[in-house]
């Protein structure tokens, strides 16, 4: 028995534990007949079998075994399968656009098969004679159901507008999906923002983040309190199970320590929400940046006079405080080759173009010269004073003038030294760009900024430590990079260039950041 088990361990890669199987529909036998495993076939990617056995869930190299039993796949006409479930915001437009672009890029013929409003499939074929290569099945619902399908082994990829909850991650680990909080188990596909929208004729043009929270808590219930007409405010949000709605609770309501009002009208789709707000002269909603349609977007402002509008650039840099990264989550198991190729394609430069054209915010870095950053420079001048002499601002301008700011920025989770989700993705993006030689012969400067709480000298030191931590994380991730091919520096200017008011948790969060400047 020991010899048999040793042979099994040598031949197989154990990826997780599972309960004893109730049925056994395949038998895998090594070419020399020395090892034989029976179990329930969980999947086949064209190269590897995934089998639930009495020893747990095992992944077996198909080249080393023969398969017998009713569950054995057809090796000659193998069709790869990929099940994707979750956020309708991502599933309705973004993922289909990427699948179609991926097929076009590889010369595949593609067919879309619609089952109902939530379920559809993409079939990929070779151009001639038209053999089917893959079936990508979609269930476009919400983030909660996407994670539920992933945990139930009914989906290979979950689409979400929020990070996985600790309870979901724990259940996933117990189910053998691996550590779903690990960087390798998720990916930021694109970026989005949570935008306050009103009807086009509404005279109100701006709202503070605190006011927005109080509106959706029902504490501010008249437009007169916001400079508008003396009329009641109608509230609109997506369904509670929506990832965007949950992100509103996490990023807007929780920091304000306020509950959502019970008078909110809920909608299943972003388009339905925006349509309702557009028809309601006294309504307000929080919509996805990509789905604001004909509604009027409100600018976020603060008591100090700073304002932030949701744009591609402010969302990409996370300067806009209510950003919503769009995640793909996948378990620690091998996906079919064509599925892996598709996921790799979603990170390519051409995929970033597709993401932009679909109305979402891509992650391709852009360079912004100092000369077109007038609002930021005005903010810097505004905070000059005894604690922050004008001479220090002049030194900052002299340092940054020959450089351009990358839209790749880094921020930390509230009350933590850990980078937030978008920033962790940015570490990988920047590391891959460095490894690929995108910045060879150039200079990268990691520049730390802080909020204005406390002495300016102390804030500069904190900002410097954050910039050094981000530099170290990027260089650690860029394992194959040659550091001699580029120059890397670290600078810190503390509170010298605020993006938002320091009178709120949101504003301070936006101001605490590490930027990348290039020459």
Short mmCIF file of C-alpha atoms in Angstrom, two decimals:
data_model
loop_
_atom_site.label_atom_id
_atom_site.label_comp_id
_atom_site.label_asym_id
_atom_site.label_seq_id
_atom_site.Cartn_x
_atom_site.Cartn_y
_atom_site.Cartn_z
CA UNK A 1 0.00 0.00 0.00
CA UNK A 2 2.87 2.40 0.86
CA UNK A 3 4.55 1.68 -2.48
CA UNK A 4 1.30 2.32 -4.35
CA UNK A 5 0.69 5.57 -2.54
CA UNK A 6 4.27 6.76 -3.17
CA UNK A 7 3.76 6.07 -6.87
CA UNK A 8 0.56 8.09 -6.81
CA UNK A 9 2.26 11.05 -5.15
CA UNK A 10 5.12 10.90 -7.64
CA UNK A 11 2.76 10.82 -10.61
CA UNK A 12 0.18 13.36 -9.43
CA UNK A 13 0.06 16.90 -8.16
CA UNK A 14 -2.20 17.15 -5.11
CA UNK A 15 -4.12 20.42 -5.24
CA UNK A 16 -6.59 20.08 -2.39
CA UNK A 17 -8.55 17.80 -0.11
CA UNK A 18 -12.08 16.59 -0.74
CA UNK A 19 -14.58 14.20 0.80
CA UNK A 20 -14.69 10.58 -0.43
CA UNK A 21 -16.44 10.37 -3.77
CA UNK A 22 -19.95 9.07 -4.14
CA UNK A 23 -19.42 7.85 -7.70
CA UNK A 24 -16.47 6.72 -9.77
CA UNK A 25 -16.84 7.37 -13.48
CA UNK A 26 -13.23 7.24 -14.75
CA UNK A 27 -10.16 5.11 -14.28
CA UNK A 28 -6.76 6.58 -15.09
CA UNK A 29 -4.00 4.06 -15.67
CA UNK A 30 -0.31 4.86 -16.13
CA UNK A 31 1.28 3.71 -19.40
CA UNK A 32 3.19 0.90 -17.65
CA UNK A 33 0.10 -0.17 -15.65
CA UNK A 34 1.83 0.40 -12.31
CA UNK A 35 -0.56 3.13 -11.11
CA UNK A 36 -4.33 3.10 -11.36
CA UNK A 37 -6.63 5.78 -10.00
CA UNK A 38 -10.43 5.79 -10.05
CA UNK A 39 -12.68 8.72 -9.28
CA UNK A 40 -15.12 11.31 -10.53
CA UNK A 41 -13.85 13.45 -13.40
CA UNK A 42 -14.14 17.12 -12.37
CA UNK A 43 -12.55 18.58 -15.47
CA UNK A 44 -10.19 18.16 -18.40
CA UNK A 45 -8.32 21.05 -19.98
CA UNK A 46 -7.02 19.22 -23.04
CA UNK A 47 -3.79 18.38 -21.23
CA UNK A 48 -4.59 17.50 -17.61
CA UNK A 49 -7.37 15.56 -15.89
CA UNK A 50 -8.83 16.85 -12.62
CA UNK A 51 -10.26 13.94 -10.62
CA UNK A 52 -11.97 13.66 -7.24
CA UNK A 53 -10.57 10.50 -5.60
CA UNK A 54 -10.36 8.86 -2.19
CA UNK A 55 -7.00 10.64 -1.84
CA UNK A 56 -8.53 14.07 -2.50
CA UNK A 57 -8.69 16.20 -5.62
CA UNK A 58 -5.82 15.31 -7.97
CA UNK A 59 -4.52 16.77 -11.22
CA UNK A 60 -3.05 14.22 -13.62
CA UNK A 61 -0.94 14.79 -16.73
CA UNK A 62 -2.95 13.27 -19.60
CA UNK A 63 0.15 12.29 -21.58
CA UNK A 64 1.13 9.75 -18.93
CA UNK A 65 -2.15 7.89 -18.52
CA UNK A 66 -5.02 6.28 -20.39
CA UNK A 67 -8.61 6.99 -19.43
CA UNK A 68 -11.39 4.40 -19.23
CA UNK A 69 -15.00 4.90 -18.23
CA UNK A 70 -18.14 6.81 -19.26
CA UNK A 71 -16.74 10.13 -18.02
CA UNK A 72 -13.65 10.09 -20.26
CA UNK A 73 -13.47 13.06 -22.65
CA UNK A 74 -13.06 12.84 -26.42
CA UNK A 75 -9.36 13.58 -26.91
CA UNK A 76 -9.66 14.04 -30.67
CA UNK A 77 -12.53 16.56 -30.71
CA UNK A 78 -11.88 18.10 -27.29
CA UNK A 79 -13.81 21.32 -26.63
CA UNK A 80 -12.44 23.52 -23.86
CA UNK A 81 -15.04 24.86 -21.44
CA UNK A 82 -14.85 28.01 -19.32
CA UNK A 83 -17.72 29.06 -17.04
CA UNK A 84 -17.78 32.74 -16.01
CA UNK A 85 -20.27 34.07 -13.47
CA UNK A 86 -20.91 37.27 -11.55
CA UNK A 87 -21.27 41.00 -12.09
CA UNK A 88 -23.70 41.96 -14.85
CA UNK A 89 -21.82 45.25 -15.28
CA UNK A 90 -18.83 43.21 -16.43
CA UNK A 91 -20.71 40.34 -18.02
CA UNK A 92 -23.10 42.32 -20.21
CA UNK A 93 -20.53 44.33 -22.16
CA UNK A 94 -16.90 44.15 -21.03
CA UNK A 95 -16.18 40.40 -21.06
CA UNK A 96 -18.10 39.78 -24.32
CA UNK A 97 -16.12 42.57 -26.00
CA UNK A 98 -12.87 40.98 -24.84
CA UNK A 99 -13.92 37.47 -25.94
CA UNK A 100 -14.82 38.75 -29.42
CA UNK A 101 -11.55 40.70 -29.69
CA UNK A 102 -9.56 37.65 -28.51
CA UNK A 103 -11.25 35.49 -31.17
CA UNK A 104 -10.59 38.07 -33.89
CA UNK A 105 -6.95 38.40 -32.87
CA UNK A 106 -6.41 34.63 -33.10
CA UNK A 107 -8.39 34.09 -36.28
CA UNK A 108 -11.19 32.15 -34.58
CA UNK A 109 -14.77 32.25 -35.77
CA UNK A 110 -17.09 33.13 -32.92
CA UNK A 111 -20.80 32.57 -32.34
CA UNK A 112 -22.92 33.99 -29.53
CA UNK A 113 -25.77 31.83 -28.23
CA UNK A 114 -28.30 33.56 -25.95
CA UNK A 115 -30.32 31.45 -23.51
CA UNK A 116 -32.03 34.28 -21.61
CA UNK A 117 -31.24 37.76 -20.27
CA UNK A 118 -28.71 36.37 -17.80
CA UNK A 119 -27.25 33.35 -19.59
CA UNK A 120 -25.35 33.25 -22.88
CA UNK A 121 -22.44 31.42 -24.48
CA UNK A 122 -19.60 32.15 -26.87
CA UNK A 123 -18.50 29.29 -29.14
CA UNK A 124 -15.04 29.56 -30.71
CA UNK A 125 -14.25 27.66 -33.92
CA UNK A 126 -11.25 27.19 -36.16
CA UNK A 127 -11.77 29.17 -39.39
CA UNK A 128 -11.55 26.12 -41.65
CA UNK A 129 -13.08 23.53 -41.54
CA UNK A 130 -14.77 25.03 -38.48
CA UNK A 131 -13.99 22.63 -35.63
CA UNK A 132 -15.27 23.89 -32.27
CA UNK A 133 -12.42 24.77 -29.93
CA UNK A 134 -14.11 26.23 -26.87
CA UNK A 135 -17.34 27.15 -25.15
CA UNK A 136 -17.29 30.16 -22.83
CA UNK A 137 -20.52 30.20 -20.80
CA UNK A 138 -21.66 33.33 -18.97
CA UNK A 139 -24.04 33.92 -16.11
CA UNK A 140 -24.41 37.70 -15.73
CA UNK A 141 -26.01 38.37 -12.35
CA UNK A 142 -24.11 39.93 -9.43
CA UNK A 143 -20.95 39.55 -7.38
CA UNK A 144 -22.61 37.49 -4.64
CA UNK A 145 -23.82 34.87 -7.11
CA UNK A 146 -20.48 34.85 -8.90
CA UNK A 147 -18.65 33.89 -5.70
CA UNK A 148 -21.38 31.39 -4.81
CA UNK A 149 -20.99 29.67 -8.20
CA UNK A 150 -17.20 29.63 -7.77
CA UNK A 151 -17.50 28.00 -4.33
CA UNK A 152 -20.02 25.48 -5.66
CA UNK A 153 -17.66 24.51 -8.52
CA UNK A 154 -20.24 25.79 -11.02
CA UNK A 155 -17.93 28.52 -12.34
CA UNK A 156 -14.25 28.73 -13.22
CA UNK A 157 -14.07 32.53 -13.00
CA UNK A 158 -16.04 34.98 -10.86
CA UNK A 159 -16.64 38.58 -11.97
CA UNK A 160 -16.91 41.07 -9.11
CA UNK A 161 -17.01 44.80 -8.42
CA UNK A 162 -15.76 44.21 -4.88
CA UNK A 163 -13.05 42.24 -3.13
CA UNK A 164 -13.88 38.78 -1.86
CA UNK A 165 -15.26 38.76 1.71
CA UNK A 166 -13.23 37.00 4.45
CA UNK A 167 -16.05 34.48 4.96
CA UNK A 168 -16.14 33.69 1.23
CA UNK A 169 -12.36 33.30 1.14
CA UNK A 170 -12.47 30.97 4.14
CA UNK A 171 -15.15 28.79 2.55
CA UNK A 172 -13.14 28.73 -0.67
CA UNK A 173 -10.02 27.60 1.17
CA UNK A 174 -11.99 24.86 2.91
CA UNK A 175 -13.38 23.76 -0.47
CA UNK A 176 -9.88 23.37 -1.90
CA UNK A 177 -9.88 26.53 -4.04
CA UNK A 178 -6.66 27.85 -2.49
CA UNK A 179 -6.11 31.19 -0.77
CA UNK A 180 -8.51 33.42 -2.70
CA UNK A 181 -6.97 36.54 -1.11
CA UNK A 182 -3.60 35.77 -2.71
CA UNK A 183 -2.45 38.02 -5.55
CA UNK A 184 -2.39 35.06 -7.95
CA UNK A 185 -6.04 34.21 -7.30
CA UNK A 186 -7.47 37.49 -8.55
CA UNK A 187 -6.86 40.13 -11.17
CA UNK A 188 -8.08 43.66 -11.71
CA UNK A 189 -9.46 43.50 -15.23
CA UNK A 190 -10.47 47.15 -15.58
CA UNK A 191 -11.33 50.13 -13.43
CA UNK A 192 -14.62 51.81 -12.70
CA UNK A 193 -15.95 54.53 -10.46
CA UNK A 194 -19.04 55.06 -8.34
CA UNK A 195 -20.61 58.26 -9.64
CA UNK A 196 -23.48 60.26 -8.18
CA UNK A 197 -25.93 60.97 -11.01
CA UNK A 198 -29.05 63.13 -11.30
CA UNK A 199 -31.47 64.14 -14.04
CA UNK A 200 -30.01 66.47 -16.71
CA UNK A 201 -32.18 69.36 -15.59
CA UNK A 202 -31.21 69.18 -11.92
CA UNK A 203 -29.50 72.50 -10.95
CA UNK A 204 -27.20 70.88 -8.38
CA UNK A 205 -23.75 70.25 -9.85
CA UNK A 206 -21.59 69.20 -6.90
CA UNK A 207 -21.86 67.34 -3.62
CA UNK A 208 -19.38 66.45 -0.90
CA UNK A 209 -18.68 62.81 -0.09
CA UNK A 210 -20.07 63.33 3.42
CA UNK A 211 -23.25 64.88 2.02
CA UNK A 212 -23.61 61.98 -0.42
CA UNK A 213 -23.41 59.52 2.48
CA UNK A 214 -25.97 61.52 4.46
CA UNK A 215 -28.29 61.63 1.44
CA UNK A 216 -28.26 57.85 1.05
CA UNK A 217 -28.70 57.44 4.81
CA UNK A 218 -31.83 59.59 4.60
CA UNK A 219 -30.42 62.30 6.86
CA UNK A 220 -30.50 64.84 4.01
CA UNK A 221 -33.87 64.40 2.35
CA UNK A 222 -34.42 67.73 0.56
CA UNK A 223 -32.58 69.24 -2.40
CA UNK A 224 -32.74 72.61 -0.63
CA UNK A 225 -29.96 71.43 1.72
CA UNK A 226 -27.73 70.96 -1.35
CA UNK A 227 -28.51 74.28 -3.00
CA UNK A 228 -31.37 72.94 -5.12
CA UNK A 229 -35.16 73.30 -5.05
CA UNK A 230 -37.26 72.60 -1.98
CA UNK A 231 -38.17 69.09 -3.11
CA UNK A 232 -37.75 65.62 -1.61
CA UNK A 233 -34.80 63.53 -2.80
CA UNK A 234 -35.56 60.18 -4.45
CA UNK A 235 -32.86 57.54 -3.89
CA UNK A 236 -31.76 54.92 -6.41
CA UNK A 237 -29.20 52.11 -6.06
CA UNK A 238 -28.52 48.72 -7.57
CA UNK A 239 -29.79 45.59 -5.82
CA UNK A 240 -28.15 44.80 -2.44
CA UNK A 241 -26.43 41.72 -3.96
CA UNK A 242 -24.73 43.87 -6.61
CA UNK A 243 -20.99 44.34 -6.18
CA UNK A 244 -21.33 48.05 -6.95
CA UNK A 245 -24.01 48.46 -4.28
CA UNK A 246 -21.82 46.61 -1.78
CA UNK A 247 -18.87 48.81 -2.75
CA UNK A 248 -21.06 51.84 -1.98
CA UNK A 249 -21.62 50.45 1.51
CA UNK A 250 -17.93 49.63 1.99
CA UNK A 251 -16.42 52.83 0.63
CA UNK A 252 -19.11 55.45 1.24
CA UNK A 253 -21.39 54.44 4.09
CA UNK A 254 -19.07 52.49 6.41
CA UNK A 255 -16.42 55.26 6.71
CA UNK A 256 -19.26 57.70 7.49
CA UNK A 257 -20.68 55.25 10.06
CA UNK A 258 -24.10 55.56 8.47
CA UNK A 259 -26.61 52.89 7.36
CA UNK A 260 -28.37 52.96 4.02
CA UNK A 261 -31.90 54.32 4.03
CA UNK A 262 -34.82 51.90 3.79
CA UNK A 263 -36.43 54.19 1.20
CA UNK A 264 -33.99 53.43 -1.61
CA UNK A 265 -35.46 52.18 -4.89
CA UNK A 266 -33.39 49.22 -6.09
CA UNK A 267 -32.60 48.21 -9.68
CA UNK A 268 -31.25 44.98 -11.20
CA UNK A 269 -29.19 46.64 -13.93
CA UNK A 270 -27.13 49.81 -14.14
CA UNK A 271 -28.95 50.90 -17.29
CA UNK A 272 -32.29 50.62 -15.47
CA UNK A 273 -30.97 52.72 -12.58
CA UNK A 274 -29.69 55.48 -14.86
CA UNK A 275 -32.92 55.46 -16.87
CA UNK A 276 -34.97 55.86 -13.68
CA UNK A 277 -32.80 58.73 -12.43
CA UNK A 278 -32.95 60.49 -15.80
CA UNK A 279 -36.76 60.38 -15.68
CA UNK A 280 -36.94 61.49 -12.03
CA UNK A 281 -36.29 65.27 -11.77
CA UNK A 282 -35.66 64.95 -8.02
CA UNK A 283 -33.86 61.60 -8.02
CA UNK A 284 -30.23 60.76 -7.31
CA UNK A 285 -28.41 57.50 -7.87
CA UNK A 286 -24.93 56.03 -7.65
CA UNK A 287 -24.02 54.42 -10.94
CA UNK A 288 -21.03 52.84 -12.61
CA UNK A 289 -18.87 55.40 -14.43
CA UNK A 290 -19.23 53.31 -17.58
CA UNK A 291 -23.02 53.34 -17.37
CA UNK A 292 -23.91 56.95 -16.57
CA UNK A 293 -25.53 57.38 -19.99
CA UNK A 294 -27.45 60.66 -20.36
CA UNK A 295 -27.59 61.34 -16.63
CA UNK A 296 -25.75 64.33 -15.16
CA UNK A 297 -22.65 63.45 -13.14
CA UNK A 298 -22.14 65.33 -9.88
CA UNK A 299 -18.65 66.57 -9.01
CA UNK A 300 -17.34 65.57 -5.58
CA UNK A 301 -16.26 68.59 -3.57
CA UNK A 302 -15.18 69.53 -0.03
CA UNK A 303 -15.32 72.37 2.44
CA UNK A 304 -11.79 73.50 1.51
CA UNK A 305 -12.83 74.19 -2.07
CA UNK A 306 -11.09 71.26 -3.77
CA UNK A 307 -13.21 69.30 -6.23
CA UNK A 308 -12.82 65.98 -8.03
CA UNK A 309 -14.69 64.94 -11.15
CA UNK A 310 -14.97 61.32 -12.27
CA UNK A 311 -12.89 61.03 -15.45
CA UNK A 312 -10.81 58.29 -17.02
CA UNK A 313 -7.68 59.89 -15.64
CA UNK A 314 -8.88 60.50 -12.06
CA UNK A 315 -10.27 56.97 -11.81
CA UNK A 316 -7.12 55.44 -13.28
CA UNK A 317 -4.92 57.32 -10.81
CA UNK A 318 -7.37 56.71 -7.93
CA UNK A 319 -7.44 60.46 -7.34
CA UNK A 320 -11.22 60.11 -7.54
CA UNK A 321 -12.11 58.74 -4.06
CA UNK A 322 -14.90 56.33 -5.04
CA UNK A 323 -13.12 53.96 -7.40
CA UNK A 324 -14.39 50.43 -8.06
CA UNK A 325 -11.85 47.96 -9.47
CA UNK A 326 -13.39 45.23 -11.62
CA UNK A 327 -12.06 41.86 -10.44
CA UNK A 328 -11.71 38.43 -11.93
CA UNK A 329 -11.30 35.66 -9.32
CA UNK A 330 -10.25 32.12 -10.14
CA UNK A 331 -9.41 29.11 -7.94
CA UNK A 332 -6.08 27.32 -7.63
CA UNK A 333 -6.69 24.86 -10.42
CA UNK A 334 -5.55 24.53 -13.97
CA UNK A 335 -7.79 26.03 -16.64
CA UNK A 336 -7.89 24.87 -20.28
CA UNK A 337 -5.09 26.21 -22.44
CA UNK A 338 -7.34 28.45 -24.54
CA UNK A 339 -8.86 29.86 -21.34
CA UNK A 340 -5.38 30.65 -20.01
CA UNK A 341 -4.55 32.31 -23.31
CA UNK A 342 -7.71 34.41 -23.07
CA UNK A 343 -6.90 35.54 -19.52
CA UNK A 344 -3.36 36.40 -20.60
CA UNK A 345 -4.80 38.40 -23.51
CA UNK A 346 -6.90 40.54 -21.14
CA UNK A 347 -3.66 42.07 -19.83
CA UNK A 348 -2.26 42.90 -23.28
CA UNK A 349 -2.04 46.42 -24.75
CA UNK A 350 -4.62 45.57 -27.40
CA UNK A 351 -7.05 44.42 -24.70
CA UNK A 352 -6.64 47.79 -22.96
CA UNK A 353 -7.87 49.45 -26.16
CA UNK A 354 -10.92 47.17 -26.16
CA UNK A 355 -11.61 48.04 -22.52
CA UNK A 356 -11.50 51.77 -23.33
CA UNK A 357 -13.78 51.39 -26.33
CA UNK A 358 -16.27 49.44 -24.20
CA UNK A 359 -16.56 52.52 -21.97
CA UNK A 360 -14.49 51.31 -19.04
CA UNK A 361 -11.20 52.59 -17.64
CA UNK A 362 -8.20 50.57 -18.80
CA UNK A 363 -4.92 50.10 -16.93
CA UNK A 364 -2.49 51.10 -19.67
CA UNK A 365 -0.17 53.71 -18.11
CA UNK A 366 -0.35 57.22 -19.54
CA UNK A 367 2.12 60.06 -19.03
CA UNK A 368 0.76 63.41 -17.83
CA UNK A 369 3.16 66.38 -18.07
CA UNK A 370 3.30 68.77 -15.13
CA UNK A 371 2.19 71.61 -17.42
CA UNK A 372 -1.34 70.17 -17.73
CA UNK A 373 -1.79 69.59 -13.99
CA UNK A 374 -3.00 73.08 -13.19
CA UNK A 375 -5.56 72.06 -10.58
CA UNK A 376 -2.97 70.08 -8.64
CA UNK A 377 -0.52 72.98 -8.71
CA UNK A 378 -3.27 75.34 -7.55
CA UNK A 379 -3.97 72.99 -4.62
CA UNK A 380 -0.26 73.01 -3.75
CA UNK A 381 -0.17 76.81 -3.66
CA UNK A 382 -3.33 76.91 -1.56
CA UNK A 383 -1.84 74.84 1.28
CA UNK A 384 1.39 76.86 1.50
CA UNK A 385 1.93 78.43 4.92
CA UNK A 386 4.16 78.52 7.98
CA UNK A 387 4.36 74.73 8.25
CA UNK A 388 4.89 74.34 4.50
CA UNK A 389 6.98 77.26 3.19
CA UNK A 390 6.54 78.39 -0.38
CA UNK A 391 10.23 77.62 -0.97
CA UNK A 392 9.53 73.92 -0.44
CA UNK A 393 6.81 74.04 -3.07
CA UNK A 394 9.26 75.70 -5.46
CA UNK A 395 11.71 72.84 -4.80
CA UNK A 396 8.99 70.30 -5.58
CA UNK A 397 8.13 72.07 -8.84
CA UNK A 398 11.80 72.20 -9.83
CA UNK A 399 12.12 68.45 -9.20
CA UNK A 400 8.97 67.46 -11.08
CA UNK A 401 9.09 69.95 -13.96
CA UNK A 402 11.32 67.78 -16.25
CA UNK A 403 9.24 64.68 -15.47
CA UNK A 404 5.80 63.38 -16.40
CA UNK A 405 3.41 61.69 -14.02
CA UNK A 406 2.32 58.14 -14.81
CA UNK A 407 -1.34 57.37 -14.24
CA UNK A 408 -0.12 54.37 -12.24
CA UNK A 409 -0.52 55.34 -8.57
CA UNK A 410 -0.42 53.48 -5.27
CA UNK A 411 -2.61 53.85 -2.21
CA UNK A 412 -3.00 51.91 1.00
CA UNK A 413 -6.00 50.35 2.68
CA UNK A 414 -7.57 52.42 5.44
CA UNK A 415 -5.69 51.97 8.69
CA UNK A 416 -3.22 49.54 7.11
CA UNK A 417 0.24 49.43 5.57
CA UNK A 418 -1.10 47.02 2.92
CA UNK A 419 -1.67 48.36 -0.57
CA UNK A 420 -5.28 48.44 -1.71
CA UNK A 421 -6.54 46.08 -4.41
CA UNK A 422 -6.00 48.40 -7.36
CA UNK A 423 -2.50 49.25 -6.16
CA UNK A 424 -1.55 45.59 -5.74
CA UNK A 425 -2.57 45.11 -9.36
CA UNK A 426 -0.53 48.18 -10.30
CA UNK A 427 2.55 46.61 -8.69
CA UNK A 428 2.23 43.66 -11.07
CA UNK A 429 1.51 45.89 -14.07
CA UNK A 430 4.52 48.13 -13.46
CA UNK A 431 6.77 45.15 -12.69
CA UNK A 432 5.83 43.46 -15.98
CA UNK A 433 6.46 46.71 -17.87
CA UNK A 434 9.91 47.00 -16.29
CA UNK A 435 10.68 43.36 -17.08
CA UNK A 436 9.57 43.94 -20.68
CA UNK A 437 11.98 46.85 -21.10
CA UNK A 438 9.32 49.57 -21.41
CA UNK A 439 11.40 51.93 -19.23
CA UNK A 440 14.91 50.94 -20.30
CA UNK A 441 17.12 54.02 -20.51
CA UNK A 442 14.62 56.11 -18.55
CA UNK A 443 14.32 57.32 -14.97
CA UNK A 444 11.48 56.25 -12.65
CA UNK A 445 10.86 58.35 -9.56
CA UNK A 446 8.65 57.00 -6.76
CA UNK A 447 7.17 60.12 -5.14
CA UNK A 448 5.44 59.93 -1.76
CA UNK A 449 2.66 62.28 -0.62
CA UNK A 450 0.70 62.42 2.63
CA UNK A 451 -2.35 64.05 4.17
CA UNK A 452 -2.00 67.26 6.15
CA UNK A 453 -2.61 65.82 9.61
CA UNK A 454 0.33 66.48 11.91
CA UNK A 455 3.67 68.28 11.39
CA UNK A 456 4.87 68.69 7.81
CA UNK A 457 8.33 67.23 8.56
CA UNK A 458 6.81 64.07 10.03
CA UNK A 459 4.46 63.72 7.07
CA UNK A 460 7.40 63.89 4.66
CA UNK A 461 9.10 61.05 6.52
CA UNK A 462 5.95 58.92 6.43
CA UNK A 463 5.54 59.64 2.72
CA UNK A 464 9.17 58.70 2.08
CA UNK A 465 8.77 55.35 3.84
CA UNK A 466 5.66 54.59 1.78
CA UNK A 467 7.47 55.45 -1.45
CA UNK A 468 10.36 53.18 -0.50
CA UNK A 469 7.93 50.36 0.35
CA UNK A 470 6.24 50.64 -3.05
CA UNK A 471 9.61 50.75 -4.84
CA UNK A 472 10.69 47.60 -3.02
CA UNK A 473 7.42 45.82 -3.85
CA UNK A 474 7.72 46.65 -7.55
CA UNK A 475 11.37 45.61 -7.79
CA UNK A 476 10.62 42.39 -5.90
CA UNK A 477 7.83 41.56 -8.37
CA UNK A 478 10.06 42.39 -11.37
CA UNK A 479 12.18 39.29 -10.85
CA UNK A 480 13.73 39.14 -14.34
CA UNK A 481 14.38 42.88 -14.71
CA UNK A 482 17.90 44.22 -15.14
CA UNK A 483 18.15 47.16 -12.70
CA UNK A 484 21.09 48.57 -14.62
CA UNK A 485 18.81 49.35 -17.59
CA UNK A 486 16.94 52.13 -15.79
CA UNK A 487 17.45 54.69 -13.05
CA UNK A 488 15.20 54.56 -9.97
CA UNK A 489 14.87 57.31 -7.39
CA UNK A 490 12.66 57.96 -4.37
CA UNK A 491 11.33 61.39 -3.38
CA UNK A 492 8.77 62.61 -0.86
CA UNK A 493 6.90 65.90 -0.62
CA UNK A 494 4.47 65.06 2.17
CA UNK A 495 1.36 67.22 2.19
CA UNK A 496 2.60 69.55 -0.55
CA UNK A 497 0.17 68.57 -3.34
CA UNK A 498 -3.22 67.56 -1.88
CA UNK A 499 -5.90 66.09 -4.10
CA UNK A 500 -8.79 66.51 -1.68
CA UNK A 501 -9.73 68.18 1.59
CA UNK A 502 -8.21 66.79 4.78
CA UNK A 503 -11.45 67.32 6.71
CA UNK A 504 -12.73 63.79 5.98
CA UNK A 505 -11.45 60.23 6.00
CA UNK A 506 -12.06 60.07 2.23
CA UNK A 507 -9.97 63.16 1.56
CA UNK A 508 -7.08 62.01 3.71
CA UNK A 509 -7.20 58.60 2.02
CA UNK A 510 -6.90 60.21 -1.42
CA UNK A 511 -4.01 62.41 -0.30
CA UNK A 512 -1.96 59.51 1.09
CA UNK A 513 -0.41 58.11 -2.07
CA UNK A 514 2.73 57.18 -3.98
CA UNK A 515 2.97 58.46 -7.55
CA UNK A 516 5.32 57.39 -10.34
CA UNK A 517 7.03 60.10 -12.37
CA UNK A 518 9.17 59.34 -15.42
CA UNK A 519 11.78 61.05 -17.52
#
